[in-house]
mmCIF file of C-alpha atoms in Angstrom:
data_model
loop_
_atom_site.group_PDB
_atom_site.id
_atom_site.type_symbol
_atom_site.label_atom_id
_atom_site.label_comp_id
_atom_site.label_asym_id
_atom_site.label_seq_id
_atom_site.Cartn_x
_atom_site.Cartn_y
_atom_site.Cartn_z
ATOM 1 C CA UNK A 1 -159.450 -119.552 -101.678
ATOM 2 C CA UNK A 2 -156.446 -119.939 -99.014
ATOM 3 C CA UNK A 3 -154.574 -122.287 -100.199
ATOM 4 C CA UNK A 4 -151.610 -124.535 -98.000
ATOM 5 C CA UNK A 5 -150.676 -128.023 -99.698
ATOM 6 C CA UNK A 6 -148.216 -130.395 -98.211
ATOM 7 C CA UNK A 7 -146.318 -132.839 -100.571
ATOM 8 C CA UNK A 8 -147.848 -136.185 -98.902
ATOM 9 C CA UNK A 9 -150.349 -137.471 -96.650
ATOM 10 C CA UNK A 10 -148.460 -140.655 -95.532
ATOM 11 C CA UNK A 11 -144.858 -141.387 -95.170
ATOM 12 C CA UNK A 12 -143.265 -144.588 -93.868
ATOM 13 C CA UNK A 13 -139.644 -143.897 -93.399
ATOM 14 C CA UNK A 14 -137.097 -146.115 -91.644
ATOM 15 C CA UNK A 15 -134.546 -145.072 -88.403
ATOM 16 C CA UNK A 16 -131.590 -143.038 -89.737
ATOM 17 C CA UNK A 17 -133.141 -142.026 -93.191
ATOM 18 C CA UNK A 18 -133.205 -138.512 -93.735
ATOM 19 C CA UNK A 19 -136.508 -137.451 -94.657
ATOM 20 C CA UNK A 20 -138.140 -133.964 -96.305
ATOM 21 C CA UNK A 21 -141.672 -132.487 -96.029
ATOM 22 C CA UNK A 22 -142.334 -129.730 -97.950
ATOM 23 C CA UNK A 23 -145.158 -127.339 -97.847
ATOM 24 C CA UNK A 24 -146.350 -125.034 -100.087
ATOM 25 C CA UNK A 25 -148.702 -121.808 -99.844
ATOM 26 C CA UNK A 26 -150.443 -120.204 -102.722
ATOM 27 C CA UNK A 27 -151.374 -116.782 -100.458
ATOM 28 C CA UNK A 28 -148.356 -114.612 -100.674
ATOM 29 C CA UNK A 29 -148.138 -115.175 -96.956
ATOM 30 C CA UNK A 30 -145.146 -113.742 -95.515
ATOM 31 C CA UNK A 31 -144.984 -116.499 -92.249
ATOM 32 C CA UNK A 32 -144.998 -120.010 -92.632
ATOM 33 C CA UNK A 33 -144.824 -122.704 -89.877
ATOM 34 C CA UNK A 34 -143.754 -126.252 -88.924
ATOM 35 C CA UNK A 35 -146.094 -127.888 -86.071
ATOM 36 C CA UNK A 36 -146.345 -131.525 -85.018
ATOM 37 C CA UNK A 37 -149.411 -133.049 -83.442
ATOM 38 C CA UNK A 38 -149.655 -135.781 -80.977
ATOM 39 C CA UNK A 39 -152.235 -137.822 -78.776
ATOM 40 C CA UNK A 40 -152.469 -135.753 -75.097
ATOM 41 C CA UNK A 41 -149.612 -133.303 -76.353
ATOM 42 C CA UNK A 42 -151.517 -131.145 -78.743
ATOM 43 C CA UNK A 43 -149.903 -128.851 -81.413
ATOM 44 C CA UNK A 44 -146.500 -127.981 -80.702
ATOM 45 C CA UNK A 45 -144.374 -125.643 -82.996
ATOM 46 C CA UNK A 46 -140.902 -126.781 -84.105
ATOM 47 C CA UNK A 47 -139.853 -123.885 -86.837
ATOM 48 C CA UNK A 48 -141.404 -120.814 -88.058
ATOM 49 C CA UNK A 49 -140.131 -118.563 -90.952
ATOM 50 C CA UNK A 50 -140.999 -114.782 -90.631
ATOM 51 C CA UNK A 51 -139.391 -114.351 -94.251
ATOM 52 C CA UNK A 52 -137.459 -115.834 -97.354
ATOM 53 C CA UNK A 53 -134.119 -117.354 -95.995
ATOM 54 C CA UNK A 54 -135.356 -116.756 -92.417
ATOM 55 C CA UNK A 55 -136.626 -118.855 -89.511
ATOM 56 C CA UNK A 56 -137.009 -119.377 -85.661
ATOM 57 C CA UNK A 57 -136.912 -122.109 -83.217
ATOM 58 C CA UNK A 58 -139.910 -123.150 -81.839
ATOM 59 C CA UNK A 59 -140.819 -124.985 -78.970
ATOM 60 C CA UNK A 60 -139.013 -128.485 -80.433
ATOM 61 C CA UNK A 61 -136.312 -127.558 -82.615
ATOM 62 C CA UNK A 62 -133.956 -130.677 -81.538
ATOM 63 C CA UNK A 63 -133.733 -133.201 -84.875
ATOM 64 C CA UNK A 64 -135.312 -131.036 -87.454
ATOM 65 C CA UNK A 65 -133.812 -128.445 -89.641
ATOM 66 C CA UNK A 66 -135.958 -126.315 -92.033
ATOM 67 C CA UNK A 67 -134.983 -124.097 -95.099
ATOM 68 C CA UNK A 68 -137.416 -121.432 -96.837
ATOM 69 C CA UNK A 69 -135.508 -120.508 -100.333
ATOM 70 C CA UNK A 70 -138.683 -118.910 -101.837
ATOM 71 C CA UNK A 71 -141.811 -117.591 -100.092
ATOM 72 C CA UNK A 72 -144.155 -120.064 -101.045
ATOM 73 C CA UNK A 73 -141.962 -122.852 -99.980
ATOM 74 C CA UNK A 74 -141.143 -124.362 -96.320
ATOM 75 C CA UNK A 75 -139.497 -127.767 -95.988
ATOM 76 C CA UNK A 76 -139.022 -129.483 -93.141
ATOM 77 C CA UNK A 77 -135.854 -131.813 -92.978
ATOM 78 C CA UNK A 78 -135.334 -134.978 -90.549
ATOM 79 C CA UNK A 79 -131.384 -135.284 -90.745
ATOM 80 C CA UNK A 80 -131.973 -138.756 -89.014
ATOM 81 C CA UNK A 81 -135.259 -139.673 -88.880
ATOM 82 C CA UNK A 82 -136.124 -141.442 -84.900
ATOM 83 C CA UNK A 83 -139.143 -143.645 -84.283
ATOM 84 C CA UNK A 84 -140.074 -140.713 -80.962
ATOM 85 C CA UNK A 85 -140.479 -138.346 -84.483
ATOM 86 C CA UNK A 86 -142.988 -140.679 -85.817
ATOM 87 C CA UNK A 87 -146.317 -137.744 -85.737
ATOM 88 C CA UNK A 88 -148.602 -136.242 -87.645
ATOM 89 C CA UNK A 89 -146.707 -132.918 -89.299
ATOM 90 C CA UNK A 90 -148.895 -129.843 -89.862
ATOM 91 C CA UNK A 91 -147.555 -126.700 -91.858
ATOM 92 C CA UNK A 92 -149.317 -123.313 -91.380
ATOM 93 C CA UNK A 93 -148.757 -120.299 -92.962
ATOM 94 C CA UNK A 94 -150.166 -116.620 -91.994
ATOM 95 C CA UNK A 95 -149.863 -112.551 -93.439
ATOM 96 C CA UNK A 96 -147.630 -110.236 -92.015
ATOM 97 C CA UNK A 97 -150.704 -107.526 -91.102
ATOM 98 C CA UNK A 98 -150.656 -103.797 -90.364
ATOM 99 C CA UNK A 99 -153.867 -105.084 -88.570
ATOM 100 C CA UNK A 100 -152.316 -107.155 -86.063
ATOM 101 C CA UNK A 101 -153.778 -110.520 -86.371
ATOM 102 C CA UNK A 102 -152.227 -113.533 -87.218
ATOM 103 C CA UNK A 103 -154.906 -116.086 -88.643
ATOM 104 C CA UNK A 104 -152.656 -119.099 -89.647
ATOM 105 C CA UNK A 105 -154.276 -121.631 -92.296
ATOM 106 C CA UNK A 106 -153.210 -125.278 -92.482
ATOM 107 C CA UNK A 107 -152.062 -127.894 -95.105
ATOM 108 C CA UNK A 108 -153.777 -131.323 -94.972
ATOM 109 C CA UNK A 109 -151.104 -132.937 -92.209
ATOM 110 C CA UNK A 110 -148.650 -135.191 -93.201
ATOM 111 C CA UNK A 111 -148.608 -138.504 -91.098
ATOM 112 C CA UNK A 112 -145.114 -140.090 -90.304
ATOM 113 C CA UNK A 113 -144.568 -143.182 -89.493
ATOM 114 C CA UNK A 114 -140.615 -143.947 -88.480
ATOM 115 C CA UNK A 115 -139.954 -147.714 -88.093
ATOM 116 C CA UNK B 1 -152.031 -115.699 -73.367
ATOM 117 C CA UNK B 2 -155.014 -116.187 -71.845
ATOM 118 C CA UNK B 3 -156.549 -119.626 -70.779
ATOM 119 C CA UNK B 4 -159.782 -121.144 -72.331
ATOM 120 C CA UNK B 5 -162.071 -123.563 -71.322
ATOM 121 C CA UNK B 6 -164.252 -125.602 -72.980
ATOM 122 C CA UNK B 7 -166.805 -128.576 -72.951
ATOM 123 C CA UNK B 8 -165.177 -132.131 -73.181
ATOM 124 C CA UNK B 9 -168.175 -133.310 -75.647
ATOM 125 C CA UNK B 10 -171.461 -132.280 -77.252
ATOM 126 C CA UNK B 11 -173.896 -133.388 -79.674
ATOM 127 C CA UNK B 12 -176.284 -131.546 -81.696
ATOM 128 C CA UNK B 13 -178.846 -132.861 -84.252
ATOM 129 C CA UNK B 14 -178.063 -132.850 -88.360
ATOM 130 C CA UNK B 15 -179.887 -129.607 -89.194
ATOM 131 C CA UNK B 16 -180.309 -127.933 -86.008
ATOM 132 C CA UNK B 17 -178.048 -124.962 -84.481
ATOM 133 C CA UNK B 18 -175.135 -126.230 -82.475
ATOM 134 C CA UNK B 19 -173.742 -123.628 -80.257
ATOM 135 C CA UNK B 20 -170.373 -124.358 -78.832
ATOM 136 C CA UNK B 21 -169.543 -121.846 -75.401
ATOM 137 C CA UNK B 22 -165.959 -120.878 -74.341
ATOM 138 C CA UNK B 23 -164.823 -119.346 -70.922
ATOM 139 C CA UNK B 24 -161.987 -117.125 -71.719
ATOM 140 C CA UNK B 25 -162.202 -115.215 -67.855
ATOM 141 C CA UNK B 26 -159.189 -113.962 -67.996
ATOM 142 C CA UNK B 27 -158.787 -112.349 -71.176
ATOM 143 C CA UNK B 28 -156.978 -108.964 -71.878
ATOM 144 C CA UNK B 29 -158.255 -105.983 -73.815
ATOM 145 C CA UNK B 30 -155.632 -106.633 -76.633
ATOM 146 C CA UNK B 31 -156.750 -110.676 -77.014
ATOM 147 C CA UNK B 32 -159.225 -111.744 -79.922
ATOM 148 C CA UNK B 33 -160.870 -114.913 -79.618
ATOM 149 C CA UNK B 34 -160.250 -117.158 -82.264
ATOM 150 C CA UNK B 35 -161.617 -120.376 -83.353
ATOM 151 C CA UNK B 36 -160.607 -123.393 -85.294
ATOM 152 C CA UNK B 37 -161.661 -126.703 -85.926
ATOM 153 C CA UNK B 38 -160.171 -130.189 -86.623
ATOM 154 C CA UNK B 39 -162.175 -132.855 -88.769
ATOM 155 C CA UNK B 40 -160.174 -136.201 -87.863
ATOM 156 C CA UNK B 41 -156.751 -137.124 -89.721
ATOM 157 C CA UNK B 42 -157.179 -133.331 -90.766
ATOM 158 C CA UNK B 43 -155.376 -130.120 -90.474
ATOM 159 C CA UNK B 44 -156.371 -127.501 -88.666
ATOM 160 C CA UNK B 45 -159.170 -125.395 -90.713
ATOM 161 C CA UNK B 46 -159.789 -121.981 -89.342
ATOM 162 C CA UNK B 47 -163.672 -120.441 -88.561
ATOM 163 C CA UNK B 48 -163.732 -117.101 -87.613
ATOM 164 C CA UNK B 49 -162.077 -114.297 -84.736
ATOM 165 C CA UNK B 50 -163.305 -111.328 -83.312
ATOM 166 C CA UNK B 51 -162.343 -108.967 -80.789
ATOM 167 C CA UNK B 52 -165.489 -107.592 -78.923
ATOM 168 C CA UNK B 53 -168.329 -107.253 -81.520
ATOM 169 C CA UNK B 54 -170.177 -110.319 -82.644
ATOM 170 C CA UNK B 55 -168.647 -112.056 -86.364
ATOM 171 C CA UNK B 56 -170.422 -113.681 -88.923
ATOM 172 C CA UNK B 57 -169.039 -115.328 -91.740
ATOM 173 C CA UNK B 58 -169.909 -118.072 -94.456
ATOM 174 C CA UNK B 59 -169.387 -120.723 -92.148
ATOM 175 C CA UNK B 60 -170.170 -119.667 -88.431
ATOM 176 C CA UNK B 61 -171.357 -116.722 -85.942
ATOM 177 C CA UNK B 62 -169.390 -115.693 -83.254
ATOM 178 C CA UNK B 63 -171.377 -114.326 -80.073
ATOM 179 C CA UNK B 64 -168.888 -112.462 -77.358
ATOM 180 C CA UNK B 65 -170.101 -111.514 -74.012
ATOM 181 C CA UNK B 66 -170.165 -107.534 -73.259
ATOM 182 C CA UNK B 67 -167.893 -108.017 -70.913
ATOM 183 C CA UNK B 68 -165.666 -110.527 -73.181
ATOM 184 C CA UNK B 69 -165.507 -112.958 -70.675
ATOM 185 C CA UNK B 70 -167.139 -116.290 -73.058
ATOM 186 C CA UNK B 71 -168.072 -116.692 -76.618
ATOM 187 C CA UNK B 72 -170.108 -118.638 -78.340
ATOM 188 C CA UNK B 73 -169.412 -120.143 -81.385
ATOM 189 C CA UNK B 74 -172.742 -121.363 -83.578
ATOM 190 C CA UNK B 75 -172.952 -123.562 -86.924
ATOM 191 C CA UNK B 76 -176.629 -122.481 -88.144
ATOM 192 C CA UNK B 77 -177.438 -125.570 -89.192
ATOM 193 C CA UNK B 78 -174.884 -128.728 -88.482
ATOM 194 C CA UNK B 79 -174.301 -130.990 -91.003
ATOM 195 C CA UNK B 80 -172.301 -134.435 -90.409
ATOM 196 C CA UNK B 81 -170.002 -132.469 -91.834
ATOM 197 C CA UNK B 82 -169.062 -130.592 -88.855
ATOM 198 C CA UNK B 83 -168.342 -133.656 -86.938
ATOM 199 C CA UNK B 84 -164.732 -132.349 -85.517
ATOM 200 C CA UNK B 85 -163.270 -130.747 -82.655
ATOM 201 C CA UNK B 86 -163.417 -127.737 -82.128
ATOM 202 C CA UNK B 87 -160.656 -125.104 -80.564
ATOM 203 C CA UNK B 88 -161.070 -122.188 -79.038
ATOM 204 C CA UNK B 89 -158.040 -119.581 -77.915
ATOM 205 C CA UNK B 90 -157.160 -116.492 -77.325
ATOM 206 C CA UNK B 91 -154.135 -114.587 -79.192
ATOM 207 C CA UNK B 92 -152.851 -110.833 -77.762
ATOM 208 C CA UNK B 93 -153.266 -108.282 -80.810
ATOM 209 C CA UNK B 94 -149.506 -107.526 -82.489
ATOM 210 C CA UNK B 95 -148.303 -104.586 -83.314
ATOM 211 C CA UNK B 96 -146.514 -104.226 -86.411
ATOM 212 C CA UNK B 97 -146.990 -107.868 -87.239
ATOM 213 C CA UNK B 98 -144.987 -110.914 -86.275
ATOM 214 C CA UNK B 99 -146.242 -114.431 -85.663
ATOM 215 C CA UNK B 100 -145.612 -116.686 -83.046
ATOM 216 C CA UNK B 101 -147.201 -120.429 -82.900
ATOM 217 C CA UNK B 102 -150.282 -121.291 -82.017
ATOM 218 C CA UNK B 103 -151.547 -123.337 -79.273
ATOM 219 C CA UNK B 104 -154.735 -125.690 -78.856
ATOM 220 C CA UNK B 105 -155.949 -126.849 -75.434
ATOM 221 C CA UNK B 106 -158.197 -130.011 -75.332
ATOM 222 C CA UNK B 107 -161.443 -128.777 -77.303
ATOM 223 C CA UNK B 108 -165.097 -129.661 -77.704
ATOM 224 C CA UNK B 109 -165.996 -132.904 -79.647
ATOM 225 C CA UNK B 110 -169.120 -131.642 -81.315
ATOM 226 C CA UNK B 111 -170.925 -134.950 -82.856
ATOM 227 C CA UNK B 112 -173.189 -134.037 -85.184
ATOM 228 C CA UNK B 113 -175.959 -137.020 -84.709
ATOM 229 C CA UNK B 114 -178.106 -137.785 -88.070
#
């Protein structure tokens, strides 16, 4: 069974704290992503990794950093965490396929609350 | 990538079939449907894809058009379960792999109603 596990399900953090998320994938997959998910915004993509030590900007790179050391890690870092980056944070990860589709499974969300 | 459109809101009965359409008009040859849904407070969980034929899999059917215009997506026999919402998109085909992220519109609220 896929398997994507994130390391909590609730955070409370406070302004200026710098805060980690990690997710982890059990599926050998060779692409992991960062999304957040907000009321009338939808999913929006802030990092993806194609590969170990490798990774992309996404849509809303500005205040996150990520890091990918092994392939069944991706971590998300908050270098100083903001109350607009309070969100629920989903992590997705997806096979590099010869047969050209891209099905990306989810970890449970992690929900961040920045005060 | 192409747009969809979908119902704000259905129900469906506990037990019955709930069949969920999608208007994907403007769809290339190289796009596969693909749905997911969203239990609330939830990640994402993904159903099933297909490019032209009809899918089946453990969870759901997936009925496209001849002409690959809509899709229907059916849960045999709702539970309360299934209560979520329910996303349907389109992503183009990639040659020699790659990813890019993904991206939801508004979906259907399916209720499932005991």
């Amino acid at each position: 069974d896929v398997k994507v596990t994130q390391s909590s399900r609730y955070l409370v953090k406070r302004t200026g704290e710098k805060v980690f998320l990690e997710c982890v994938q059990d599926m050998d997959h060779e692409n992991m992503f960062w999304y957040r998910q907000d009321p009338g915004l939808g999913l929006r993509l802030i990092y993806f990794s194609y590969d170990v030590k490798m990774k992309e900007k996404g849509d809303i790179p500005e205040g996150y950093s990520v890091s990918r050391e092994k392939k069944e890690r991706f971590s998300l870092i908050l270098e100083s965490a903001s109350t607009n980056q309070t969100s629920m944070y989903l992590c997705a990860s997806s096979l590099t396929s010869g047969l050209s589709t891209d099905t990306q499974y989810f970890g449970p969300g992690t929900r961040l609350t920045v005060l | 990538d192409a747009k969809t459109t979908q119902p704000t809101s259905m129900d469906c009965a506990e037990g019955r079939a709930a069949n969920l359409p999608c208007n994907h008009s403007t769809i290339s040859g190289n796009e596969y449907v693909y749905w997911y849904r969203q239990i609330h407070s939830q990640g994402p969980q993904y159903i099933i894809h297909g490019l032209k034929n009809n899918e089946t899999n453990e969870m759901a059917s997936l009925i496209i058009t001849e002409d690959r215009k809509s899709s229907t997506l059916i849960l045999p026999h709702a539970t309360l379960r299934d209560t979520a919402v329910y996303y349907c998109i389109v992503r183009p085909k990639k040659s020699g792999g790659g990813a890019d992220g993904l991206t939801f519109g508004k979906g259907t609220h399916l209720i499932i109603q005991p």
